[in-house]
Amino acid sequence: MLRRNRDFRKLWYGESAGKFGAAVTSVVLPLVAVSVLHATTFEVSLLNAATWVPWLLIGLPAGVWVDRLPRRTVMLVSDAVSCVLFVSVPLAYWSGALDVTRLLLVALLAGTAAVFFQTAYTAYLPSIVGPGDQAEGNAKLHGSASAAQIAGTGTGGLIAQAVGAVDGMLTNALTFLVSLACVARIRHREPPLRVARARGALFREVGEGVRLVARDPYLRSLTLFGAVSNLFLAGYQSLLVVFLVRDVGLTDSGVGVLVAVGGAGGVIGALVVRRGVTRFGTARALLLFELAVPALAPLMVLTSRGAGLALFVIGYAAVSVGVVAGNVIKAGFQQGYCRPDVLGRVAACSSFLNYGTLPLGALLAGALGTWFGVRPTLWVMIAGIPLSALILLCSPVRTRRDLPTRADAGH
């Protein structure tokens, strides 16, 4: 039972606290830009993009660095940096120095810390959880992350309403402090995987991670799907606050509550994914959660005041179910399919492409939303979420009941 694994519990609690803080930020930071600094639609999209740009800039070498360094230490430093950054927002506001540029810088640096934390966390989990418990571990981590996101988004709107969007950033700083304390109490220490590195090893190891993903049909297909899917996910998410506040007419707290209710789909996804995998197999369940369920996503664009808010909840919940359940399946596949000594590089290469399209999607949505309007742009971005899963239908995933394991593939 993973609940008896002390180190896993600490990682679980720390990750959940960080996800809660990130969810608060996803609501509060755009509200600071919209309500306090009166940012334009494109500036809000640029703010969202800045969070993900680091994946394009350092996503690939981060995997090599994580494979060279103690992964627990990397997570600790990332949490500490994030805490300091989010404290700096209210400090700048109180001193009269807060502007959109400073918010962009905070988002960019916090995104950099997230690159290292996410890469290290993905590679660290298999070292404290046995192979037989990894599926349960991933389900618990992704499920709690979704629960934290629900609580964070709802709380973010309420905090912004109660104490103001700027002061609400202190809540986020506190959650990263909690995450830091939890990770610091993990007892497990990894043995060093490698000691000596030759000149130019960084580029060779980056290339090795790229080649592993590019040559393997399963890793390649899942990475390409993730990249395209995230392009559209980032696009619609970057316009969500603007749409709900300016087009639908919701208050700050209303935005948080509505997103939190719809986000409950993420918890549902974490709860049903193991049953879906048992009944249909990992490959077929992946198609179900990534293609069939998110087909309800376009209902969000029909959102209006009153009863029309239910359409947003249904569509948002469908996306949340698909994203969380799909992520659980993909994370378990990657951890069981790749050798431990290259897992950091493979995870970073996949994340580089998956997360690297997020700033592009946010910028594209911001530009289209400025030129053609927010609601028409949402139609394009949201429709692309289920359509991107057609990539999986053109891959070996379509022909299998279950995704392969390391033993099957000889990795």
mmCIF file of C-alpha atoms in Angstrom:
data_model
loop_
_atom_site.group_PDB
_atom_site.id
_atom_site.type_symbol
_atom_site.label_atom_id
_atom_site.label_comp_id
_atom_site.label_asym_id
_atom_site.label_seq_id
_atom_site.Cartn_x
_atom_site.Cartn_y
_atom_site.Cartn_z
ATOM 1 C CA MET A 1 0.000 0.000 0.000
ATOM 2 C CA LEU A 2 1.425 3.336 -1.062
ATOM 3 C CA ARG A 3 -0.126 5.046 1.950
ATOM 4 C CA ARG A 4 2.465 3.204 4.068
ATOM 5 C CA ASN A 5 5.301 4.552 1.917
ATOM 6 C CA ARG A 6 6.451 7.594 3.887
ATOM 7 C CA ASP A 7 8.547 9.090 1.092
ATOM 8 C CA PHE A 8 5.716 8.750 -1.404
ATOM 9 C CA ARG A 9 3.338 10.479 1.010
ATOM 10 C CA LYS A 10 5.716 13.424 1.373
ATOM 11 C CA LEU A 11 6.113 13.691 -2.393
ATOM 12 C CA TRP A 12 2.354 13.375 -2.781
ATOM 13 C CA TYR A 13 1.600 16.113 -0.244
ATOM 14 C CA GLY A 14 4.287 18.423 -1.640
ATOM 15 C CA GLU A 15 3.155 17.988 -5.223
ATOM 16 C CA SER A 16 -0.470 18.570 -4.244
ATOM 17 C CA ALA A 17 0.437 21.778 -2.389
ATOM 18 C CA GLY A 18 2.387 23.035 -5.404
ATOM 19 C CA LYS A 19 -0.495 22.222 -7.749
ATOM 20 C CA PHE A 20 -2.910 24.053 -5.467
ATOM 21 C CA GLY A 21 -0.677 27.122 -5.595
ATOM 22 C CA ALA A 22 -0.314 26.875 -9.360
ATOM 23 C CA ALA A 23 -4.108 26.685 -9.692
ATOM 24 C CA VAL A 24 -4.524 29.787 -7.528
ATOM 25 C CA THR A 25 -2.009 31.552 -9.756
ATOM 26 C CA SER A 26 -3.786 30.501 -12.958
ATOM 27 C CA VAL A 27 -6.803 32.510 -11.780
ATOM 28 C CA VAL A 28 -5.241 35.267 -9.688
ATOM 29 C CA LEU A 29 -2.357 36.266 -11.973
ATOM 30 C CA PRO A 30 -4.609 36.965 -15.003
ATOM 31 C CA LEU A 31 -7.016 38.776 -12.668
ATOM 32 C CA VAL A 32 -4.152 41.002 -11.521
ATOM 33 C CA ALA A 33 -3.467 41.782 -15.178
ATOM 34 C CA VAL A 34 -7.143 42.311 -16.129
ATOM 35 C CA SER A 35 -8.613 43.945 -13.013
ATOM 36 C CA VAL A 36 -5.616 45.811 -11.551
ATOM 37 C CA LEU A 37 -3.383 46.635 -14.512
ATOM 38 C CA HIS A 38 -6.186 46.718 -17.160
ATOM 39 C CA ALA A 39 -4.147 44.593 -19.564
ATOM 40 C CA THR A 40 -5.303 43.970 -23.124
ATOM 41 C CA THR A 41 -6.439 40.563 -24.412
ATOM 42 C CA PHE A 42 -3.066 40.020 -26.092
ATOM 43 C CA GLU A 43 -1.143 40.998 -22.941
ATOM 44 C CA VAL A 44 -3.096 38.446 -20.899
ATOM 45 C CA SER A 45 -2.293 35.784 -23.501
ATOM 46 C CA LEU A 46 1.348 36.864 -23.444
ATOM 47 C CA LEU A 47 1.340 36.407 -19.669
ATOM 48 C CA ASN A 48 0.076 32.854 -20.088
ATOM 49 C CA ALA A 49 2.672 32.190 -22.782
ATOM 50 C CA ALA A 50 5.517 33.421 -20.572
ATOM 51 C CA THR A 51 4.777 30.607 -18.119
ATOM 52 C CA TRP A 52 5.521 28.004 -20.785
ATOM 53 C CA VAL A 53 8.282 29.642 -22.852
ATOM 54 C CA PRO A 54 11.018 28.099 -20.641
ATOM 55 C CA TRP A 55 10.105 24.679 -21.992
ATOM 56 C CA LEU A 56 11.183 25.904 -25.420
ATOM 57 C CA LEU A 57 14.344 27.562 -24.127
ATOM 58 C CA ILE A 58 15.709 25.009 -21.656
ATOM 59 C CA GLY A 59 13.373 22.022 -21.836
ATOM 60 C CA LEU A 60 15.879 19.712 -23.543
ATOM 61 C CA PRO A 61 19.053 20.446 -21.531
ATOM 62 C CA ALA A 62 16.997 20.424 -18.320
ATOM 63 C CA GLY A 63 16.522 16.680 -18.770
ATOM 64 C CA VAL A 64 20.280 16.116 -18.973
ATOM 65 C CA TRP A 65 20.918 18.311 -15.925
ATOM 66 C CA VAL A 66 18.242 16.474 -13.969
ATOM 67 C CA ASP A 67 19.856 13.130 -14.852
ATOM 68 C CA ARG A 68 23.174 14.495 -13.529
ATOM 69 C CA LEU A 69 21.911 16.076 -10.287
ATOM 70 C CA PRO A 70 20.098 14.744 -7.196
ATOM 71 C CA ARG A 71 16.479 15.083 -8.252
ATOM 72 C CA ARG A 72 15.236 15.836 -4.748
ATOM 73 C CA THR A 73 17.635 18.800 -4.557
ATOM 74 C CA VAL A 74 16.379 20.095 -7.897
ATOM 75 C CA MET A 75 12.809 20.031 -6.596
ATOM 76 C CA LEU A 76 13.778 21.824 -3.390
ATOM 77 C CA VAL A 77 15.503 24.664 -5.245
ATOM 78 C CA SER A 78 12.568 24.975 -7.657
ATOM 79 C CA ASP A 79 10.082 25.319 -4.800
ATOM 80 C CA ALA A 80 12.227 27.938 -3.043
ATOM 81 C CA VAL A 81 12.590 30.029 -6.209
ATOM 82 C CA SER A 82 8.833 29.889 -6.894
ATOM 83 C CA CYS A 83 8.033 31.004 -3.342
ATOM 84 C CA VAL A 84 10.294 34.056 -3.607
ATOM 85 C CA LEU A 85 8.931 35.020 -7.018
ATOM 86 C CA PHE A 86 5.300 35.045 -5.941
ATOM 87 C CA VAL A 87 6.065 37.047 -2.803
ATOM 88 C CA SER A 88 7.669 39.675 -5.060
ATOM 89 C CA VAL A 89 4.338 40.497 -6.773
ATOM 90 C CA PRO A 90 2.576 42.087 -3.759
ATOM 91 C CA LEU A 91 5.885 43.669 -2.688
ATOM 92 C CA ALA A 92 6.167 45.382 -6.080
ATOM 93 C CA TYR A 93 2.514 46.485 -5.894
ATOM 94 C CA TRP A 94 2.889 47.968 -2.405
ATOM 95 C CA SER A 95 5.927 49.938 -3.589
ATOM 96 C CA GLY A 96 4.093 51.202 -6.688
ATOM 97 C CA ALA A 97 6.374 49.322 -9.086
ATOM 98 C CA LEU A 98 4.032 46.605 -10.372
ATOM 99 C CA ASP A 99 3.321 46.595 -14.099
ATOM 100 C CA VAL A 100 2.648 44.062 -16.846
ATOM 101 C CA THR A 101 6.367 43.724 -17.596
ATOM 102 C CA ARG A 102 7.101 42.652 -14.023
ATOM 103 C CA LEU A 103 4.244 40.159 -14.119
ATOM 104 C CA LEU A 104 5.694 38.720 -17.336
ATOM 105 C CA LEU A 105 9.104 38.368 -15.689
ATOM 106 C CA VAL A 106 7.600 36.557 -12.683
ATOM 107 C CA ALA A 107 5.664 34.220 -14.981
ATOM 108 C CA LEU A 108 8.813 33.520 -17.036
ATOM 109 C CA LEU A 109 11.024 32.726 -14.026
ATOM 110 C CA ALA A 110 8.321 30.699 -12.280
ATOM 111 C CA GLY A 111 7.892 28.735 -15.487
ATOM 112 C CA THR A 112 11.642 28.047 -15.490
ATOM 113 C CA ALA A 113 11.434 26.672 -11.952
ATOM 114 C CA ALA A 114 8.477 24.523 -13.022
ATOM 115 C CA VAL A 115 10.521 23.000 -15.868
ATOM 116 C CA PHE A 116 13.090 21.691 -13.424
ATOM 117 C CA PHE A 117 10.553 20.570 -10.817
ATOM 118 C CA GLN A 118 8.374 18.717 -13.322
ATOM 119 C CA THR A 119 11.309 16.997 -15.035
ATOM 120 C CA ALA A 120 12.912 15.985 -11.730
ATOM 121 C CA TYR A 121 9.615 14.843 -10.226
ATOM 122 C CA THR A 122 8.804 12.633 -13.238
ATOM 123 C CA ALA A 123 12.208 10.946 -13.079
ATOM 124 C CA TYR A 124 12.257 10.748 -9.249
ATOM 125 C CA LEU A 125 8.977 8.917 -8.687
ATOM 126 C CA PRO A 126 10.142 5.476 -9.945
ATOM 127 C CA SER A 127 13.022 5.558 -7.431
ATOM 128 C CA ILE A 128 10.684 5.682 -4.415
ATOM 129 C CA VAL A 129 7.791 3.602 -5.797
ATOM 130 C CA GLY A 130 8.138 0.007 -6.974
ATOM 131 C CA PRO A 131 7.118 -0.963 -10.536
ATOM 132 C CA GLY A 132 3.969 -2.660 -9.285
ATOM 133 C CA ASP A 133 2.828 0.501 -7.504
ATOM 134 C CA GLN A 134 3.623 3.057 -10.209
ATOM 135 C CA ALA A 135 0.152 2.943 -11.780
ATOM 136 C CA GLU A 136 -1.446 3.576 -8.383
ATOM 137 C CA GLY A 137 1.126 6.266 -7.624
ATOM 138 C CA ASN A 138 0.483 8.117 -10.870
ATOM 139 C CA ALA A 139 -3.280 7.899 -10.372
ATOM 140 C CA LYS A 140 -2.994 9.284 -6.831
ATOM 141 C CA LEU A 141 -0.664 12.102 -7.881
ATOM 142 C CA HIS A 142 -2.732 13.142 -10.882
ATOM 143 C CA GLY A 143 -5.980 12.761 -8.952
ATOM 144 C CA SER A 144 -4.791 14.892 -6.067
ATOM 145 C CA ALA A 145 -3.389 17.407 -8.543
ATOM 146 C CA SER A 146 -6.856 17.710 -10.066
ATOM 147 C CA ALA A 147 -8.452 18.054 -6.648
ATOM 148 C CA ALA A 148 -5.890 20.713 -5.781
ATOM 149 C CA GLN A 149 -6.650 22.484 -9.044
ATOM 150 C CA ILE A 150 -10.366 22.479 -8.273
ATOM 151 C CA ALA A 151 -9.782 23.860 -4.800
ATOM 152 C CA GLY A 152 -7.152 26.292 -6.085
ATOM 153 C CA THR A 153 -9.223 27.784 -8.868
ATOM 154 C CA GLY A 154 -12.272 28.199 -6.658
ATOM 155 C CA THR A 155 -10.185 29.541 -3.809
ATOM 156 C CA GLY A 156 -8.300 31.841 -6.160
ATOM 157 C CA GLY A 157 -11.472 33.613 -7.210
ATOM 158 C CA LEU A 158 -12.719 33.876 -3.631
ATOM 159 C CA ILE A 159 -9.347 35.154 -2.407
ATOM 160 C CA ALA A 160 -9.279 37.769 -5.141
ATOM 161 C CA GLN A 161 -12.766 38.869 -4.154
ATOM 162 C CA ALA A 162 -11.964 38.962 -0.416
ATOM 163 C CA VAL A 163 -8.457 40.467 -0.218
ATOM 164 C CA GLY A 164 -7.725 41.513 -3.783
ATOM 165 C CA ALA A 165 -5.949 39.736 -6.614
ATOM 166 C CA VAL A 166 -2.517 41.118 -5.716
ATOM 167 C CA ASP A 167 -2.552 40.086 -2.039
ATOM 168 C CA GLY A 168 -3.923 36.727 -3.140
ATOM 169 C CA MET A 169 -0.492 35.933 -4.590
ATOM 170 C CA LEU A 170 0.765 35.434 -1.028
ATOM 171 C CA THR A 171 -1.381 32.302 -0.816
ATOM 172 C CA ASN A 172 0.481 30.867 -3.757
ATOM 173 C CA ALA A 173 3.851 31.652 -2.166
ATOM 174 C CA LEU A 174 2.738 29.839 0.997
ATOM 175 C CA THR A 175 1.785 26.683 -0.919
ATOM 176 C CA PHE A 176 5.253 26.444 -2.456
ATOM 177 C CA LEU A 177 6.713 26.835 1.024
ATOM 178 C CA VAL A 178 4.587 23.872 2.137
ATOM 179 C CA SER A 179 5.787 21.883 -0.883
ATOM 180 C CA LEU A 180 9.383 22.739 0.010
ATOM 181 C CA ALA A 181 8.902 21.466 3.565
ATOM 182 C CA CYS A 182 7.326 18.205 2.383
ATOM 183 C CA VAL A 183 10.000 17.412 -0.190
ATOM 184 C CA ALA A 184 12.738 18.276 2.336
ATOM 185 C CA ARG A 185 11.428 15.506 4.615
ATOM 186 C CA ILE A 186 11.796 12.765 1.998
ATOM 187 C CA ARG A 187 14.443 10.369 3.308
ATOM 188 C CA HIS A 188 15.308 8.548 0.090
ATOM 189 C CA ARG A 189 18.614 9.528 -1.504
ATOM 190 C CA GLU A 190 19.390 8.444 -5.040
ATOM 191 C CA PRO A 191 22.728 6.872 -5.897
ATOM 192 C CA PRO A 192 24.594 8.929 -8.524
ATOM 193 C CA LEU A 193 23.803 7.582 -11.981
ATOM 194 C CA ARG A 194 26.884 9.018 -13.642
ATOM 195 C CA VAL A 195 29.990 10.780 -12.396
ATOM 196 C CA ALA A 196 32.343 11.828 -15.188
ATOM 197 C CA ARG A 197 31.202 13.753 -18.238
ATOM 198 C CA ALA A 198 33.335 14.377 -21.301
ATOM 199 C CA ARG A 199 33.461 17.698 -23.115
ATOM 200 C CA GLY A 200 30.392 18.136 -25.258
ATOM 201 C CA ALA A 201 28.483 15.470 -23.287
ATOM 202 C CA LEU A 202 25.530 17.803 -22.768
ATOM 203 C CA PHE A 203 24.780 18.011 -26.483
ATOM 204 C CA ARG A 204 25.331 14.290 -26.994
ATOM 205 C CA GLU A 205 22.954 13.412 -24.161
ATOM 206 C CA VAL A 206 20.330 15.868 -25.405
ATOM 207 C CA GLY A 207 20.662 14.246 -28.814
ATOM 208 C CA GLU A 208 20.293 10.811 -27.256
ATOM 209 C CA GLY A 209 16.990 11.813 -25.649
ATOM 210 C CA VAL A 210 15.732 13.280 -28.930
ATOM 211 C CA ARG A 211 16.727 10.148 -30.858
ATOM 212 C CA LEU A 212 15.031 7.853 -28.357
ATOM 213 C CA VAL A 213 11.763 9.732 -28.767
ATOM 214 C CA ALA A 214 12.049 10.238 -32.531
ATOM 215 C CA ARG A 215 12.867 6.613 -33.358
ATOM 216 C CA ASP A 216 10.337 4.924 -31.106
ATOM 217 C CA PRO A 217 6.866 4.830 -32.704
ATOM 218 C CA TYR A 218 5.018 4.968 -29.384
ATOM 219 C CA LEU A 219 7.050 7.738 -27.780
ATOM 220 C CA ARG A 220 6.989 9.671 -31.053
ATOM 221 C CA SER A 221 3.215 9.384 -31.506
ATOM 222 C CA LEU A 222 2.367 10.271 -27.922
ATOM 223 C CA THR A 223 4.755 13.230 -27.962
ATOM 224 C CA LEU A 224 3.368 14.571 -31.239
ATOM 225 C CA PHE A 225 -0.184 14.199 -29.944
ATOM 226 C CA GLY A 226 0.705 15.981 -26.716
ATOM 227 C CA ALA A 227 2.294 18.855 -28.624
ATOM 228 C CA VAL A 228 -0.733 19.427 -30.868
ATOM 229 C CA SER A 229 -3.242 18.935 -28.063
ATOM 230 C CA ASN A 230 -1.447 21.381 -25.783
ATOM 231 C CA LEU A 231 -1.371 24.000 -28.527
ATOM 232 C CA PHE A 232 -5.166 24.104 -28.441
ATOM 233 C CA LEU A 233 -5.416 23.655 -24.664
ATOM 234 C CA ALA A 234 -3.172 26.658 -24.062
ATOM 235 C CA GLY A 235 -5.070 28.670 -26.622
ATOM 236 C CA TYR A 236 -8.446 28.291 -24.982
ATOM 237 C CA GLN A 237 -7.100 28.544 -21.437
ATOM 238 C CA SER A 238 -5.322 31.824 -22.183
ATOM 239 C CA LEU A 239 -8.657 33.378 -23.196
ATOM 240 C CA LEU A 240 -10.791 31.761 -20.498
ATOM 241 C CA VAL A 241 -10.650 34.525 -17.867
ATOM 242 C CA VAL A 242 -11.139 37.245 -20.487
ATOM 243 C CA PHE A 243 -14.098 35.349 -21.950
ATOM 244 C CA LEU A 244 -15.838 34.711 -18.625
ATOM 245 C CA VAL A 245 -15.270 38.234 -17.267
ATOM 246 C CA ARG A 246 -15.817 40.385 -20.364
ATOM 247 C CA ASP A 247 -18.092 38.277 -22.594
ATOM 248 C CA VAL A 248 -20.154 36.296 -20.079
ATOM 249 C CA GLY A 249 -20.030 38.986 -17.360
ATOM 250 C CA LEU A 250 -18.933 36.981 -14.319
ATOM 251 C CA THR A 251 -17.280 38.439 -11.214
ATOM 252 C CA ASP A 252 -13.791 37.437 -10.064
ATOM 253 C CA SER A 253 -15.194 34.967 -7.536
ATOM 254 C CA GLY A 254 -17.695 33.670 -10.109
ATOM 255 C CA VAL A 255 -14.853 32.773 -12.459
ATOM 256 C CA GLY A 256 -13.057 30.803 -9.772
ATOM 257 C CA VAL A 257 -16.150 28.914 -8.650
ATOM 258 C CA LEU A 258 -17.263 28.036 -12.180
ATOM 259 C CA VAL A 259 -13.824 26.761 -13.193
ATOM 260 C CA ALA A 260 -13.574 24.800 -9.936
ATOM 261 C CA VAL A 261 -16.928 23.080 -10.519
ATOM 262 C CA GLY A 262 -15.997 22.137 -14.077
ATOM 263 C CA GLY A 263 -12.546 21.067 -12.936
ATOM 264 C CA ALA A 264 -14.128 18.333 -10.807
ATOM 265 C CA GLY A 265 -13.886 16.294 -13.989
ATOM 266 C CA GLY A 266 -10.195 15.906 -13.268
ATOM 267 C CA VAL A 267 -10.910 14.045 -10.032
ATOM 268 C CA ILE A 268 -13.424 11.876 -11.867
ATOM 269 C CA GLY A 269 -10.784 11.117 -14.496
ATOM 270 C CA ALA A 270 -8.294 9.992 -11.841
ATOM 271 C CA LEU A 271 -10.947 7.806 -10.180
ATOM 272 C CA VAL A 272 -12.152 6.042 -13.328
ATOM 273 C CA VAL A 273 -8.881 5.667 -15.234
ATOM 274 C CA ARG A 274 -7.811 2.416 -13.537
ATOM 275 C CA ARG A 275 -11.213 0.870 -14.150
ATOM 276 C CA GLY A 276 -11.070 1.975 -17.783
ATOM 277 C CA VAL A 277 -7.577 0.515 -18.203
ATOM 278 C CA THR A 278 -8.662 -2.792 -16.640
ATOM 279 C CA ARG A 279 -11.711 -3.090 -18.845
ATOM 280 C CA PHE A 280 -10.404 -1.772 -22.167
ATOM 281 C CA GLY A 281 -6.605 -1.913 -21.902
ATOM 282 C CA THR A 282 -4.201 1.021 -21.711
ATOM 283 C CA ALA A 283 -4.154 1.770 -25.450
ATOM 284 C CA ARG A 284 -7.931 1.649 -25.944
ATOM 285 C CA ALA A 285 -8.587 3.556 -22.733
ATOM 286 C CA LEU A 286 -6.198 6.253 -23.945
ATOM 287 C CA LEU A 287 -8.255 6.678 -27.126
ATOM 288 C CA LEU A 288 -11.466 6.777 -25.101
ATOM 289 C CA PHE A 289 -10.257 9.494 -22.740
ATOM 290 C CA GLU A 290 -8.403 11.603 -25.291
ATOM 291 C CA LEU A 291 -10.813 11.427 -28.229
ATOM 292 C CA ALA A 292 -14.328 10.424 -27.201
ATOM 293 C CA VAL A 293 -14.786 12.219 -23.874
ATOM 294 C CA PRO A 294 -13.390 15.650 -24.942
ATOM 295 C CA ALA A 295 -15.836 15.696 -27.866
ATOM 296 C CA LEU A 296 -18.136 17.589 -25.458
ATOM 297 C CA ALA A 297 -15.606 20.407 -25.085
ATOM 298 C CA PRO A 298 -17.195 22.802 -27.662
ATOM 299 C CA LEU A 299 -20.171 23.250 -25.316
ATOM 300 C CA MET A 300 -18.008 25.758 -23.426
ATOM 301 C CA VAL A 301 -18.239 28.273 -26.252
ATOM 302 C CA LEU A 302 -22.050 28.351 -25.880
ATOM 303 C CA THR A 303 -21.758 29.598 -22.280
ATOM 304 C CA SER A 304 -24.129 32.390 -21.241
ATOM 305 C CA ARG A 305 -25.492 33.809 -17.986
ATOM 306 C CA GLY A 306 -27.958 31.770 -15.954
ATOM 307 C CA ALA A 307 -28.667 28.208 -17.081
ATOM 308 C CA GLY A 308 -26.147 28.618 -19.887
ATOM 309 C CA LEU A 309 -23.356 28.287 -17.326
ATOM 310 C CA ALA A 310 -24.109 24.544 -17.178
ATOM 311 C CA LEU A 311 -22.761 24.210 -20.716
ATOM 312 C CA PHE A 312 -19.405 25.524 -19.550
ATOM 313 C CA VAL A 313 -19.334 23.068 -16.639
ATOM 314 C CA ILE A 314 -20.074 20.077 -18.904
ATOM 315 C CA GLY A 315 -17.529 21.041 -21.543
ATOM 316 C CA TYR A 316 -14.796 21.955 -19.050
ATOM 317 C CA ALA A 317 -15.398 18.768 -17.053
ATOM 318 C CA ALA A 318 -15.086 16.671 -20.230
ATOM 319 C CA VAL A 319 -11.709 18.217 -21.013
ATOM 320 C CA SER A 320 -10.570 17.718 -17.404
ATOM 321 C CA VAL A 321 -11.567 14.039 -17.424
ATOM 322 C CA GLY A 322 -9.699 13.430 -20.658
ATOM 323 C CA VAL A 323 -6.561 15.339 -19.722
ATOM 324 C CA VAL A 324 -6.115 13.774 -16.267
ATOM 325 C CA ALA A 325 -6.974 10.208 -17.273
ATOM 326 C CA GLY A 326 -4.791 10.472 -20.373
ATOM 327 C CA ASN A 327 -1.889 11.866 -18.362
ATOM 328 C CA VAL A 328 -2.100 9.012 -15.865
ATOM 329 C CA ILE A 329 -1.914 6.445 -18.663
ATOM 330 C CA LYS A 330 0.919 8.225 -20.497
ATOM 331 C CA ALA A 331 2.978 8.773 -17.345
ATOM 332 C CA GLY A 332 2.711 5.109 -16.346
ATOM 333 C CA PHE A 333 3.646 4.021 -19.857
ATOM 334 C CA GLN A 334 6.718 6.254 -20.008
ATOM 335 C CA GLN A 335 7.985 5.238 -16.558
ATOM 336 C CA GLY A 336 7.589 1.541 -17.322
ATOM 337 C CA TYR A 337 8.839 1.717 -20.903
ATOM 338 C CA CYS A 338 12.085 3.717 -20.511
ATOM 339 C CA ARG A 339 15.292 2.765 -18.710
ATOM 340 C CA PRO A 340 15.831 4.706 -15.439
ATOM 341 C CA ASP A 341 19.152 6.167 -16.630
ATOM 342 C CA VAL A 342 17.530 7.869 -19.644
ATOM 343 C CA LEU A 343 14.114 8.601 -18.165
ATOM 344 C CA GLY A 344 14.998 12.220 -17.344
ATOM 345 C CA ARG A 345 16.113 12.911 -20.914
ATOM 346 C CA VAL A 346 13.128 11.168 -22.482
ATOM 347 C CA ALA A 347 10.745 13.014 -20.130
ATOM 348 C CA ALA A 348 12.440 16.329 -20.902
ATOM 349 C CA CYS A 349 12.374 15.757 -24.666
ATOM 350 C CA SER A 350 8.690 14.847 -24.567
ATOM 351 C CA SER A 351 7.934 17.776 -22.264
ATOM 352 C CA PHE A 352 9.964 20.121 -24.465
ATOM 353 C CA LEU A 353 7.646 19.411 -27.371
ATOM 354 C CA ASN A 354 4.468 18.971 -25.315
ATOM 355 C CA TYR A 355 4.906 22.114 -23.213
ATOM 356 C CA GLY A 356 6.795 24.006 -25.908
ATOM 357 C CA THR A 357 3.612 24.444 -27.927
ATOM 358 C CA LEU A 358 1.796 25.985 -24.949
ATOM 359 C CA PRO A 359 3.272 29.492 -25.379
ATOM 360 C CA LEU A 360 2.678 29.248 -29.131
ATOM 361 C CA GLY A 361 -0.975 28.364 -28.531
ATOM 362 C CA ALA A 362 -1.391 31.199 -26.049
ATOM 363 C CA LEU A 363 0.167 33.745 -28.433
ATOM 364 C CA LEU A 364 -1.843 32.451 -31.377
ATOM 365 C CA ALA A 365 -5.085 32.647 -29.401
ATOM 366 C CA GLY A 366 -4.231 36.135 -28.184
ATOM 367 C CA ALA A 367 -3.580 37.360 -31.716
ATOM 368 C CA LEU A 368 -6.709 35.724 -33.155
ATOM 369 C CA GLY A 369 -8.805 36.909 -30.207
ATOM 370 C CA THR A 370 -7.644 40.483 -30.796
ATOM 371 C CA TRP A 371 -8.374 40.361 -34.529
ATOM 372 C CA PHE A 372 -11.557 38.255 -34.688
ATOM 373 C CA GLY A 373 -12.958 38.327 -31.155
ATOM 374 C CA VAL A 374 -12.681 36.048 -28.148
ATOM 375 C CA ARG A 375 -15.687 33.769 -28.750
ATOM 376 C CA PRO A 376 -14.887 32.926 -32.422
ATOM 377 C CA THR A 377 -11.302 32.134 -31.430
ATOM 378 C CA LEU A 378 -12.515 29.854 -28.651
ATOM 379 C CA TRP A 379 -14.459 27.831 -31.216
ATOM 380 C CA VAL A 380 -11.256 27.088 -33.110
ATOM 381 C CA MET A 381 -9.144 26.349 -30.048
ATOM 382 C CA ILE A 382 -11.655 24.133 -28.251
ATOM 383 C CA ALA A 383 -12.610 22.147 -31.359
ATOM 384 C CA GLY A 384 -8.929 21.329 -31.831
ATOM 385 C CA ILE A 385 -8.704 19.500 -28.486
ATOM 386 C CA PRO A 386 -10.566 16.290 -29.460
ATOM 387 C CA LEU A 387 -9.460 16.536 -33.110
ATOM 388 C CA SER A 388 -5.802 16.390 -32.103
ATOM 389 C CA ALA A 389 -6.392 12.847 -30.806
ATOM 390 C CA LEU A 390 -6.801 11.718 -34.432
ATOM 391 C CA ILE A 391 -2.991 11.523 -34.378
ATOM 392 C CA LEU A 392 -3.315 8.522 -32.069
ATOM 393 C CA LEU A 393 -5.634 6.825 -34.551
ATOM 394 C CA CYS A 394 -2.857 7.032 -37.144
ATOM 395 C CA SER A 395 -0.285 5.473 -34.795
ATOM 396 C CA PRO A 396 0.448 1.947 -33.507
ATOM 397 C CA VAL A 397 -1.713 2.779 -30.493
ATOM 398 C CA ARG A 398 -4.788 2.115 -32.643
ATOM 399 C CA THR A 399 -3.831 -1.529 -33.253
ATOM 400 C CA ARG A 400 -3.231 -2.566 -29.637
ATOM 401 C CA ARG A 401 -5.268 -3.269 -26.555
ATOM 402 C CA ASP A 402 -2.404 -2.336 -24.240
ATOM 403 C CA LEU A 403 0.607 -0.088 -24.626
ATOM 404 C CA PRO A 404 3.929 -1.999 -24.533
ATOM 405 C CA THR A 405 6.176 -2.275 -21.477
ATOM 406 C CA ARG A 406 9.971 -2.271 -21.255
ATOM 407 C CA ALA A 407 9.943 -6.061 -21.318
ATOM 408 C CA ASP A 408 7.835 -6.079 -24.493
ATOM 409 C CA ALA A 409 10.004 -3.517 -26.276
ATOM 410 C CA GLY A 410 13.384 -4.590 -24.955
ATOM 411 C CA HIS A 411 14.202 -1.065 -23.725
#
